[in-house]
Amino acid sequence: MNLFRSALLALLACLVAACAQPDERETGGPDAPNPLLWEVARSDGSVEGWLMGTIHALPDGARWRNGAIDRAVADADILVMEIDDLDDRKAMAAAFQPLAFSDGQPPLAARVRPEQREQLADLVGQTSYDLDDFARIESWSAALILAQAIETDADARNGVDRALVEDFSGRPTMEIEGAREQFAVFDGLSESAQRALLAAIVEDSRKDEAERMEPITLYLTGDVDGLERLSREGMLAIPEVREALLTKRNARWTPRIERLLAREERPLIAVGAAHMVGDDGLVALLEAEGYRVTRVQ
């Protein structure tokens, strides 16, 4: 399940890759890809690893690779992602189902504002569910299920994370969080925050294709400021949601990343792009710990 949708760029986050062949990759010019790639070094300049912001779905033919990515992929010893095995649906379901269902849930329509109920019904109609099927589905899990029904030209099969897994075939990969911990973040939200998340997904379904493509455009052009702005809009404008999905997770991940950087093997740490930007992003947090974190343009 894609955990963050496009506004979070990472976490409507988990889900091979249609990456360009080497002779198709941009090598320069105004339209060349500008990846969210950072080199992480000690104060003496010795390179310890790389950070890369990813996006979990892209349109066919989208170009995000360049020579800098190729070099980082070649030089890294291990790939670190939010979730290791993106295609293990059985494991994903085993992590999701114990948290997603509970008795005594109110009707789904009662969990959104009256003016949203018609749009909610339309969105449910695009799934394999009926409204009555949500009687035991918690509000956060209903939001994630409905998020999958929102149509977009982006395809998870073209996701950057999937392409990197192929690049590291034969080399170690590991996860920094895992599916159960990721779903537990949503499950830990208050009911009011879960309903706000559900309402945000309903509103997201009203957007036209150009609005839905904005995160992808910002990602492909490497627009850090634009991505930071998006990380405070929509569902991420809800303080409790942003705190749980970004701020607290980044704080938990930082010591884990430091332990990885201390190892002899140099990691490429590739997680959702929204985790990289802003004062509470991984770049800023590692800089605060004394690392030299340099954008690779």
PDB file of C-alpha atoms in Angstrom:
ATOM      1  CA  MET A   1       0.000   0.000   0.000  1.00  0.00           C
ATOM      2  CA  ASN A   2       1.268   3.430  -0.924  1.00  0.00           C
ATOM      3  CA  LEU A   3       1.296   5.133   2.454  1.00  0.00           C
ATOM      4  CA  PHE A   4       1.565   8.855   1.916  1.00  0.00           C
ATOM      5  CA  ARG A   5       0.139   9.702  -1.507  1.00  0.00           C
ATOM      6  CA  SER A   6       1.781  12.376  -3.550  1.00  0.00           C
ATOM      7  CA  ALA A   7       1.433  15.227  -1.055  1.00  0.00           C
ATOM      8  CA  LEU A   8       3.652  13.381   1.392  1.00  0.00           C
ATOM      9  CA  LEU A   9       5.879  11.950  -1.290  1.00  0.00           C
ATOM     10  CA  ALA A  10       6.738   9.154   0.818  1.00  0.00           C
ATOM     11  CA  LEU A  11       4.290   7.600   2.775  1.00  0.00           C
ATOM     12  CA  LEU A  12       0.945   7.267   1.258  1.00  0.00           C
ATOM     13  CA  ALA A  13       4.880   5.294   1.260  1.00  0.00           C
ATOM     14  CA  CYS A  14       5.367   1.631   0.110  1.00  0.00           C
ATOM     15  CA  LEU A  15       5.065   0.200  -2.917  1.00  0.00           C
ATOM     16  CA  VAL A  16       9.876  -2.973 -11.711  1.00  0.00           C
ATOM     17  CA  ALA A  17      10.921   0.307 -12.067  1.00  0.00           C
ATOM     18  CA  ALA A  18      10.720   1.959 -15.482  1.00  0.00           C
ATOM     19  CA  CYS A  19      14.046   3.668 -15.099  1.00  0.00           C
ATOM     20  CA  ALA A  20      15.721   5.055 -18.204  1.00  0.00           C
ATOM     21  CA  GLN A  21      18.472   3.071 -19.853  1.00  0.00           C
ATOM     22  CA  PRO A  22      21.966   4.565 -19.600  1.00  0.00           C
ATOM     23  CA  ASP A  23      21.891   6.013 -23.112  1.00  0.00           C
ATOM     24  CA  GLU A  24      18.590   7.782 -22.326  1.00  0.00           C
ATOM     25  CA  ARG A  25      19.704   9.471 -19.126  1.00  0.00           C
ATOM     26  CA  GLU A  26      20.073  13.213 -19.043  1.00  0.00           C
ATOM     27  CA  THR A  27      23.625  14.446 -18.628  1.00  0.00           C
ATOM     28  CA  GLY A  28      23.042  18.178 -18.520  1.00  0.00           C
ATOM     29  CA  GLY A  29      21.028  21.105 -19.787  1.00  0.00           C
ATOM     30  CA  PRO A  30      18.034  22.975 -18.375  1.00  0.00           C
ATOM     31  CA  ASP A  31      15.741  19.936 -18.488  1.00  0.00           C
ATOM     32  CA  ALA A  32      18.154  17.520 -16.818  1.00  0.00           C
ATOM     33  CA  PRO A  33      16.906  15.767 -13.671  1.00  0.00           C
ATOM     34  CA  ASN A  34      17.900  17.410 -10.402  1.00  0.00           C
ATOM     35  CA  PRO A  35      17.699  14.613  -7.839  1.00  0.00           C
ATOM     36  CA  LEU A  36      17.251  15.045  -4.116  1.00  0.00           C
ATOM     37  CA  LEU A  37      20.657  13.594  -3.330  1.00  0.00           C
ATOM     38  CA  TRP A  38      23.001  14.567  -0.506  1.00  0.00           C
ATOM     39  CA  GLU A  39      26.484  13.389   0.395  1.00  0.00           C
ATOM     40  CA  VAL A  40      26.988  12.814   4.128  1.00  0.00           C
ATOM     41  CA  ALA A  41      30.532  13.299   5.432  1.00  0.00           C
ATOM     42  CA  ARG A  42      32.382  13.648   8.701  1.00  0.00           C
ATOM     43  CA  SER A  43      33.821  17.019   9.668  1.00  0.00           C
ATOM     44  CA  ASP A  44      37.137  15.935   8.125  1.00  0.00           C
ATOM     45  CA  GLY A  45      35.417  15.405   4.759  1.00  0.00           C
ATOM     46  CA  SER A  46      35.432  11.600   4.733  1.00  0.00           C
ATOM     47  CA  VAL A  47      32.255  10.402   3.006  1.00  0.00           C
ATOM     48  CA  GLU A  48      30.115   8.173   5.218  1.00  0.00           C
ATOM     49  CA  GLY A  49      27.113   7.685   2.931  1.00  0.00           C
ATOM     50  CA  TRP A  50      24.318   9.344   0.988  1.00  0.00           C
ATOM     51  CA  LEU A  51      20.771  10.524   1.564  1.00  0.00           C
ATOM     52  CA  MET A  52      18.290  10.367  -1.294  1.00  0.00           C
ATOM     53  CA  GLY A  53      14.707  11.585  -1.312  1.00  0.00           C
ATOM     54  CA  THR A  54      12.448   9.223  -3.244  1.00  0.00           C
ATOM     55  CA  ILE A  55       8.964   9.311  -4.669  1.00  0.00           C
ATOM     56  CA  HIS A  56       6.895   6.151  -4.709  1.00  0.00           C
ATOM     57  CA  ALA A  57       5.046   6.626  -8.006  1.00  0.00           C
ATOM     58  CA  LEU A  58       5.881   8.379 -11.285  1.00  0.00           C
ATOM     59  CA  PRO A  59       4.334   8.628 -14.745  1.00  0.00           C
ATOM     60  CA  ASP A  60       5.700   6.478 -17.530  1.00  0.00           C
ATOM     61  CA  GLY A  61       8.858   7.978 -18.983  1.00  0.00           C
ATOM     62  CA  ALA A  62       9.579  10.321 -16.070  1.00  0.00           C
ATOM     63  CA  ARG A  63      13.337  10.998 -15.854  1.00  0.00           C
ATOM     64  CA  TRP A  64      14.938  11.251 -12.440  1.00  0.00           C
ATOM     65  CA  ARG A  65      18.368   9.684 -12.941  1.00  0.00           C
ATOM     66  CA  ASN A  66      21.646  11.390 -13.682  1.00  0.00           C
ATOM     67  CA  GLY A  67      25.352  10.728 -13.279  1.00  0.00           C
ATOM     68  CA  ALA A  68      25.360  11.751  -9.614  1.00  0.00           C
ATOM     69  CA  ILE A  69      22.803   9.061  -8.775  1.00  0.00           C
ATOM     70  CA  ASP A  70      24.699   6.491 -10.799  1.00  0.00           C
ATOM     71  CA  ARG A  71      27.885   7.265  -8.882  1.00  0.00           C
ATOM     72  CA  ALA A  72      26.180   7.089  -5.480  1.00  0.00           C
ATOM     73  CA  VAL A  73      24.527   3.784  -6.398  1.00  0.00           C
ATOM     74  CA  ALA A  74      27.866   2.399  -7.580  1.00  0.00           C
ATOM     75  CA  ASP A  75      29.802   3.592  -4.514  1.00  0.00           C
ATOM     76  CA  ALA A  76      27.276   2.605  -1.823  1.00  0.00           C
ATOM     77  CA  ASP A  77      27.594  -0.778  -0.136  1.00  0.00           C
ATOM     78  CA  ILE A  78      24.046  -1.105   1.180  1.00  0.00           C
ATOM     79  CA  LEU A  79      20.611   0.305   0.315  1.00  0.00           C
ATOM     80  CA  VAL A  80      18.436   1.472   3.228  1.00  0.00           C
ATOM     81  CA  MET A  81      14.721   2.148   2.672  1.00  0.00           C
ATOM     82  CA  GLU A  82      11.636   2.773   4.780  1.00  0.00           C
ATOM     83  CA  ILE A  83      10.376  -0.757   4.031  1.00  0.00           C
ATOM     84  CA  ASP A  84      12.668  -3.448   2.707  1.00  0.00           C
ATOM     85  CA  ASP A  85      10.458  -5.790   0.658  1.00  0.00           C
ATOM     86  CA  LEU A  86       8.028  -3.631  -1.280  1.00  0.00           C
ATOM     87  CA  ASP A  87       6.390  -6.585  -3.027  1.00  0.00           C
ATOM     88  CA  ASP A  88       5.700  -8.837  -0.043  1.00  0.00           C
ATOM     89  CA  ARG A  89       1.934  -8.328   0.030  1.00  0.00           C
ATOM     90  CA  LYS A  90       1.410 -11.071   2.592  1.00  0.00           C
ATOM     91  CA  ALA A  91       3.755  -9.353   5.042  1.00  0.00           C
ATOM     92  CA  MET A  92       2.139  -5.992   4.312  1.00  0.00           C
ATOM     93  CA  ALA A  93      -1.326  -7.394   5.005  1.00  0.00           C
ATOM     94  CA  ALA A  94      -0.090  -9.083   8.182  1.00  0.00           C
ATOM     95  CA  ALA A  95       1.176  -5.712   9.416  1.00  0.00           C
ATOM     96  CA  PHE A  96      -1.943  -3.785   8.327  1.00  0.00           C
ATOM     97  CA  GLN A  97      -4.888  -5.934   9.345  1.00  0.00           C
ATOM     98  CA  PRO A  98      -4.343  -6.255  13.125  1.00  0.00           C
ATOM     99  CA  LEU A  99      -4.224  -2.466  13.416  1.00  0.00           C
ATOM    100  CA  ALA A 100      -6.769  -1.436  10.790  1.00  0.00           C
ATOM    101  CA  PHE A 101      -9.921  -3.104  12.137  1.00  0.00           C
ATOM    102  CA  SER A 102     -11.874  -2.740  15.354  1.00  0.00           C
ATOM    103  CA  ASP A 103     -15.495  -3.132  16.387  1.00  0.00           C
ATOM    104  CA  GLY A 104     -17.873  -0.300  17.116  1.00  0.00           C
ATOM    105  CA  GLN A 105     -16.897   2.113  14.360  1.00  0.00           C
ATOM    106  CA  PRO A 106     -19.557   4.679  13.375  1.00  0.00           C
ATOM    107  CA  PRO A 107     -20.789   4.768   9.758  1.00  0.00           C
ATOM    108  CA  LEU A 108     -18.080   6.091   7.462  1.00  0.00           C
ATOM    109  CA  ALA A 109     -20.287   8.951   6.255  1.00  0.00           C
ATOM    110  CA  ALA A 110     -20.678  10.116   9.867  1.00  0.00           C
ATOM    111  CA  ARG A 111     -16.905  10.551  10.093  1.00  0.00           C
ATOM    112  CA  VAL A 112     -16.762  13.376   7.534  1.00  0.00           C
ATOM    113  CA  ARG A 113     -18.534  16.706   7.271  1.00  0.00           C
ATOM    114  CA  PRO A 114     -22.013  16.641   5.685  1.00  0.00           C
ATOM    115  CA  GLU A 115     -20.778  18.581   2.655  1.00  0.00           C
ATOM    116  CA  GLN A 116     -18.154  15.880   2.004  1.00  0.00           C
ATOM    117  CA  ARG A 117     -20.476  12.892   2.084  1.00  0.00           C
ATOM    118  CA  GLU A 118     -21.411  12.882  -1.588  1.00  0.00           C
ATOM    119  CA  GLN A 119     -17.749  13.040  -2.614  1.00  0.00           C
ATOM    120  CA  LEU A 120     -16.954  10.317  -0.084  1.00  0.00           C
ATOM    121  CA  ALA A 121     -19.607   8.060  -1.602  1.00  0.00           C
ATOM    122  CA  ASP A 122     -18.209   8.701  -5.080  1.00  0.00           C
ATOM    123  CA  LEU A 123     -14.715   7.816  -3.859  1.00  0.00           C
ATOM    124  CA  VAL A 124     -15.912   4.612  -2.187  1.00  0.00           C
ATOM    125  CA  GLY A 125     -17.653   3.754  -5.456  1.00  0.00           C
ATOM    126  CA  GLN A 126     -14.256   3.684  -7.160  1.00  0.00           C
ATOM    127  CA  THR A 127     -13.099   0.907  -4.823  1.00  0.00           C
ATOM    128  CA  SER A 128     -14.180  -2.711  -4.391  1.00  0.00           C
ATOM    129  CA  TYR A 129     -15.849  -1.717  -1.103  1.00  0.00           C
ATOM    130  CA  ASP A 130     -19.370  -0.581  -0.174  1.00  0.00           C
ATOM    131  CA  LEU A 131     -19.968   2.021   2.517  1.00  0.00           C
ATOM    132  CA  ASP A 132     -21.235  -0.725   4.840  1.00  0.00           C
ATOM    133  CA  ASP A 133     -17.909  -2.560   4.507  1.00  0.00           C
ATOM    134  CA  PHE A 134     -16.240   0.165   6.563  1.00  0.00           C
ATOM    135  CA  ALA A 135     -18.205  -0.744   9.715  1.00  0.00           C
ATOM    136  CA  ARG A 136     -15.075  -2.235  11.333  1.00  0.00           C
ATOM    137  CA  ILE A 137     -12.432  -0.222   9.488  1.00  0.00           C
ATOM    138  CA  GLU A 138     -10.776   2.513  11.521  1.00  0.00           C
ATOM    139  CA  SER A 139     -10.714   6.038  10.135  1.00  0.00           C
ATOM    140  CA  TRP A 140      -6.974   6.108   9.332  1.00  0.00           C
ATOM    141  CA  SER A 141      -7.126   2.801   7.462  1.00  0.00           C
ATOM    142  CA  ALA A 142     -10.238   3.925   5.599  1.00  0.00           C
ATOM    143  CA  ALA A 143      -8.284   7.008   4.527  1.00  0.00           C
ATOM    144  CA  LEU A 144      -5.416   4.892   3.180  1.00  0.00           C
ATOM    145  CA  ILE A 145      -7.776   2.523   1.373  1.00  0.00           C
ATOM    146  CA  LEU A 146      -9.610   5.426  -0.270  1.00  0.00           C
ATOM    147  CA  ALA A 147      -6.351   7.144  -1.174  1.00  0.00           C
ATOM    148  CA  GLN A 148      -5.623   4.232  -3.505  1.00  0.00           C
ATOM    149  CA  ALA A 149      -8.771   5.004  -5.492  1.00  0.00           C
ATOM    150  CA  ILE A 150      -7.713   8.522  -6.465  1.00  0.00           C
ATOM    151  CA  GLU A 151      -6.724   8.379 -10.098  1.00  0.00           C
ATOM    152  CA  THR A 152      -3.426   9.826 -11.268  1.00  0.00           C
ATOM    153  CA  ASP A 153      -1.005   9.293 -14.128  1.00  0.00           C
ATOM    154  CA  ALA A 154       1.678   8.230 -11.637  1.00  0.00           C
ATOM    155  CA  ASP A 155       2.314   4.497 -11.288  1.00  0.00           C
ATOM    156  CA  ALA A 156       3.968   2.779  -8.324  1.00  0.00           C
ATOM    157  CA  ARG A 157       5.729   0.438 -10.746  1.00  0.00           C
ATOM    158  CA  ASN A 158       7.772   3.476 -11.808  1.00  0.00           C
ATOM    159  CA  GLY A 159       8.698   4.385  -8.228  1.00  0.00           C
ATOM    160  CA  VAL A 160      12.254   5.442  -7.476  1.00  0.00           C
ATOM    161  CA  ASP A 161      12.473   3.012  -4.565  1.00  0.00           C
ATOM    162  CA  ARG A 162      11.671   0.061  -6.829  1.00  0.00           C
ATOM    163  CA  ALA A 163      14.331   1.107  -9.327  1.00  0.00           C
ATOM    164  CA  LEU A 164      16.928   1.344  -6.570  1.00  0.00           C
ATOM    165  CA  VAL A 165      16.084  -2.160  -5.377  1.00  0.00           C
ATOM    166  CA  GLU A 166      16.877  -3.416  -8.873  1.00  0.00           C
ATOM    167  CA  ASP A 167      20.113  -1.411  -8.905  1.00  0.00           C
ATOM    168  CA  PHE A 168      21.204  -3.127  -5.678  1.00  0.00           C
ATOM    169  CA  SER A 169      20.384  -6.635  -6.850  1.00  0.00           C
ATOM    170  CA  GLY A 170      23.068  -8.848  -5.321  1.00  0.00           C
ATOM    171  CA  ARG A 171      23.970  -6.274  -2.673  1.00  0.00           C
ATOM    172  CA  PRO A 172      22.476  -5.907   0.829  1.00  0.00           C
ATOM    173  CA  THR A 173      19.276  -3.969   1.456  1.00  0.00           C
ATOM    174  CA  MET A 174      17.602  -3.199   4.773  1.00  0.00           C
ATOM    175  CA  GLU A 175      14.721  -1.188   6.192  1.00  0.00           C
ATOM    176  CA  ILE A 176      14.935   1.715   8.580  1.00  0.00           C
ATOM    177  CA  GLU A 177      11.388   1.296   9.856  1.00  0.00           C
ATOM    178  CA  GLY A 178       9.261  -1.521   8.438  1.00  0.00           C
ATOM    179  CA  ALA A 179       5.586  -1.851   7.598  1.00  0.00           C
ATOM    180  CA  ARG A 180       4.247  -2.561  11.081  1.00  0.00           C
ATOM    181  CA  GLU A 181       5.975   0.433  12.657  1.00  0.00           C
ATOM    182  CA  GLN A 182       4.804   2.597   9.763  1.00  0.00           C
ATOM    183  CA  PHE A 183       1.153   1.536  10.103  1.00  0.00           C
ATOM    184  CA  ALA A 184       1.403   1.965  13.875  1.00  0.00           C
ATOM    185  CA  VAL A 185       2.133   5.653  13.323  1.00  0.00           C
ATOM    186  CA  PHE A 186      -1.295   6.054  11.724  1.00  0.00           C
ATOM    187  CA  ASP A 187      -2.972   3.827  14.300  1.00  0.00           C
ATOM    188  CA  GLY A 188      -1.550   6.000  17.081  1.00  0.00           C
ATOM    189  CA  LEU A 189      -3.307   9.130  15.832  1.00  0.00           C
ATOM    190  CA  SER A 190      -6.232  10.433  17.859  1.00  0.00           C
ATOM    191  CA  GLU A 191      -9.664   9.803  16.362  1.00  0.00           C
ATOM    192  CA  SER A 192     -10.030  13.506  15.561  1.00  0.00           C
ATOM    193  CA  ALA A 193      -6.731  13.479  13.663  1.00  0.00           C
ATOM    194  CA  GLN A 194      -7.731  10.278  11.858  1.00  0.00           C
ATOM    195  CA  ARG A 195     -10.975  11.886  10.734  1.00  0.00           C
ATOM    196  CA  ALA A 196      -9.082  14.987   9.624  1.00  0.00           C
ATOM    197  CA  LEU A 197      -6.828  12.682   7.589  1.00  0.00           C
ATOM    198  CA  LEU A 198      -9.890  11.028   6.047  1.00  0.00           C
ATOM    199  CA  ALA A 199     -11.353  14.443   5.212  1.00  0.00           C
ATOM    200  CA  ALA A 200      -8.062  15.503   3.611  1.00  0.00           C
ATOM    201  CA  ILE A 201      -8.129  12.423   1.358  1.00  0.00           C
ATOM    202  CA  VAL A 202     -11.703  13.242   0.305  1.00  0.00           C
ATOM    203  CA  GLU A 203     -10.611  16.796  -0.531  1.00  0.00           C
ATOM    204  CA  ASP A 204      -7.583  15.465  -2.397  1.00  0.00           C
ATOM    205  CA  SER A 205      -9.932  13.472  -4.626  1.00  0.00           C
ATOM    206  CA  ARG A 206     -11.467  16.767  -5.827  1.00  0.00           C
ATOM    207  CA  LYS A 207      -8.180  18.017  -7.277  1.00  0.00           C
ATOM    208  CA  ASP A 208      -7.586  18.079 -11.000  1.00  0.00           C
ATOM    209  CA  GLU A 209      -4.685  16.235 -12.610  1.00  0.00           C
ATOM    210  CA  ALA A 210      -2.464  19.333 -12.710  1.00  0.00           C
ATOM    211  CA  GLU A 211      -2.782  19.779  -8.941  1.00  0.00           C
ATOM    212  CA  ARG A 212      -2.072  16.110  -8.312  1.00  0.00           C
ATOM    213  CA  MET A 213       1.016  16.267 -10.496  1.00  0.00           C
ATOM    214  CA  GLU A 214       2.545  19.244  -8.659  1.00  0.00           C
ATOM    215  CA  PRO A 215       4.536  17.106  -6.169  1.00  0.00           C
ATOM    216  CA  ILE A 216       5.978  15.102  -9.053  1.00  0.00           C
ATOM    217  CA  THR A 217       6.999  18.239 -10.930  1.00  0.00           C
ATOM    218  CA  LEU A 218       8.657  19.652  -7.821  1.00  0.00           C
ATOM    219  CA  TYR A 219      10.415  16.358  -7.205  1.00  0.00           C
ATOM    220  CA  LEU A 220      11.792  15.953 -10.713  1.00  0.00           C
ATOM    221  CA  THR A 221      13.108  19.519 -10.727  1.00  0.00           C
ATOM    222  CA  GLY A 222      14.630  19.134  -7.258  1.00  0.00           C
ATOM    223  CA  ASP A 223      12.649  22.064  -5.848  1.00  0.00           C
ATOM    224  CA  VAL A 224      13.396  21.730  -2.132  1.00  0.00           C
ATOM    225  CA  ASP A 225      11.521  24.911  -1.209  1.00  0.00           C
ATOM    226  CA  GLY A 226       8.431  23.788  -3.092  1.00  0.00           C
ATOM    227  CA  LEU A 227       8.516  20.367  -1.476  1.00  0.00           C
ATOM    228  CA  GLU A 228       8.937  21.920   1.963  1.00  0.00           C
ATOM    229  CA  ARG A 229       5.848  24.046   1.273  1.00  0.00           C
ATOM    230  CA  LEU A 230       3.862  20.954   0.283  1.00  0.00           C
ATOM    231  CA  SER A 231       4.990  19.228   3.470  1.00  0.00           C
ATOM    232  CA  ARG A 232       2.822  21.751   5.339  1.00  0.00           C
ATOM    233  CA  GLU A 233      -0.294  21.574   3.164  1.00  0.00           C
ATOM    234  CA  GLY A 234      -3.243  19.214   2.838  1.00  0.00           C
ATOM    235  CA  MET A 235      -3.134  16.390   5.354  1.00  0.00           C
ATOM    236  CA  LEU A 236       0.225  17.679   6.582  1.00  0.00           C
ATOM    237  CA  ALA A 237      -1.357  20.972   7.595  1.00  0.00           C
ATOM    238  CA  ILE A 238      -2.979  19.029  10.453  1.00  0.00           C
ATOM    239  CA  PRO A 239      -0.495  19.550  13.318  1.00  0.00           C
ATOM    240  CA  GLU A 240      -0.906  16.107  14.921  1.00  0.00           C
ATOM    241  CA  VAL A 241      -0.629  14.350  11.559  1.00  0.00           C
ATOM    242  CA  ARG A 242       2.494  16.239  10.514  1.00  0.00           C
ATOM    243  CA  GLU A 243       4.085  15.703  13.909  1.00  0.00           C
ATOM    244  CA  ALA A 244       3.429  11.957  13.770  1.00  0.00           C
ATOM    245  CA  LEU A 245       4.166  11.275  10.110  1.00  0.00           C
ATOM    246  CA  LEU A 246       7.201  13.496   9.667  1.00  0.00           C
ATOM    247  CA  THR A 247       8.669  15.228  12.722  1.00  0.00           C
ATOM    248  CA  LYS A 248       8.656  12.326  15.187  1.00  0.00           C
ATOM    249  CA  ARG A 249       9.627   9.728  12.608  1.00  0.00           C
ATOM    250  CA  ASN A 250      12.584  11.808  11.456  1.00  0.00           C
ATOM    251  CA  ALA A 251      13.685  12.173  15.078  1.00  0.00           C
ATOM    252  CA  ARG A 252      13.451   8.377  15.570  1.00  0.00           C
ATOM    253  CA  TRP A 253      15.306   7.686  12.361  1.00  0.00           C
ATOM    254  CA  THR A 254      18.230  10.033  13.016  1.00  0.00           C
ATOM    255  CA  PRO A 255      20.069   7.872  15.622  1.00  0.00           C
ATOM    256  CA  ARG A 256      19.403   4.803  13.474  1.00  0.00           C
ATOM    257  CA  ILE A 257      21.002   6.600  10.518  1.00  0.00           C
ATOM    258  CA  GLU A 258      23.959   7.639  12.662  1.00  0.00           C
ATOM    259  CA  ARG A 259      24.557   4.004  13.580  1.00  0.00           C
ATOM    260  CA  LEU A 260      24.476   3.088   9.907  1.00  0.00           C
ATOM    261  CA  LEU A 261      26.935   5.860   9.042  1.00  0.00           C
ATOM    262  CA  ALA A 262      29.301   4.606  11.740  1.00  0.00           C
ATOM    263  CA  ARG A 263      29.591   1.203  10.051  1.00  0.00           C
ATOM    264  CA  GLU A 264      32.317   0.355   7.590  1.00  0.00           C
ATOM    265  CA  GLU A 265      29.758  -0.199   4.798  1.00  0.00           C
ATOM    266  CA  ARG A 266      28.600   3.069   3.258  1.00  0.00           C
ATOM    267  CA  PRO A 267      24.781   3.292   2.973  1.00  0.00           C
ATOM    268  CA  LEU A 268      22.537   4.940   0.423  1.00  0.00           C
ATOM    269  CA  ILE A 269      19.579   5.928   2.599  1.00  0.00           C
ATOM    270  CA  ALA A 270      16.605   6.366   0.271  1.00  0.00           C
ATOM    271  CA  VAL A 271      13.328   7.443   1.901  1.00  0.00           C
ATOM    272  CA  GLY A 272      10.386   9.646   0.961  1.00  0.00           C
ATOM    273  CA  ALA A 273      11.392  13.115  -0.199  1.00  0.00           C
ATOM    274  CA  ALA A 274       9.281  14.899   2.413  1.00  0.00           C
ATOM    275  CA  HIS A 275      11.571  13.457   5.087  1.00  0.00           C
ATOM    276  CA  MET A 276      14.531  15.388   3.699  1.00  0.00           C
ATOM    277  CA  VAL A 277      13.254  18.967   3.706  1.00  0.00           C
ATOM    278  CA  GLY A 278      12.626  21.630   6.332  1.00  0.00           C
ATOM    279  CA  ASP A 279      14.031  22.369   9.765  1.00  0.00           C
ATOM    280  CA  ASP A 280      12.812  18.983  11.043  1.00  0.00           C
ATOM    281  CA  GLY A 281      14.031  17.059   7.992  1.00  0.00           C
ATOM    282  CA  LEU A 282      16.816  14.493   7.988  1.00  0.00           C
ATOM    283  CA  VAL A 283      19.289  16.835   6.295  1.00  0.00           C
ATOM    284  CA  ALA A 284      18.900  19.447   9.034  1.00  0.00           C
ATOM    285  CA  LEU A 285      18.896  16.872  11.840  1.00  0.00           C
ATOM    286  CA  LEU A 286      22.137  15.252  10.657  1.00  0.00           C
ATOM    287  CA  GLU A 287      23.765  18.657  10.238  1.00  0.00           C
ATOM    288  CA  ALA A 288      22.801  19.398  13.845  1.00  0.00           C
ATOM    289  CA  GLU A 289      24.687  16.241  14.846  1.00  0.00           C
ATOM    290  CA  GLY A 290      27.860  17.575  13.239  1.00  0.00           C
ATOM    291  CA  TYR A 291      27.771  15.910   9.830  1.00  0.00           C
ATOM    292  CA  ARG A 292      28.566  17.777   6.617  1.00  0.00           C
ATOM    293  CA  VAL A 293      25.512  17.177   4.434  1.00  0.00           C
ATOM    294  CA  THR A 294      26.053  18.526   0.917  1.00  0.00           C
ATOM    295  CA  ARG A 295      23.470  18.601  -1.866  1.00  0.00           C
ATOM    296  CA  VAL A 296      24.772  16.859  -4.993  1.00  0.00           C
ATOM    297  CA  GLN A 297      23.394  18.933  -7.874  1.00  0.00           C
TER     298      GLN A 297
END
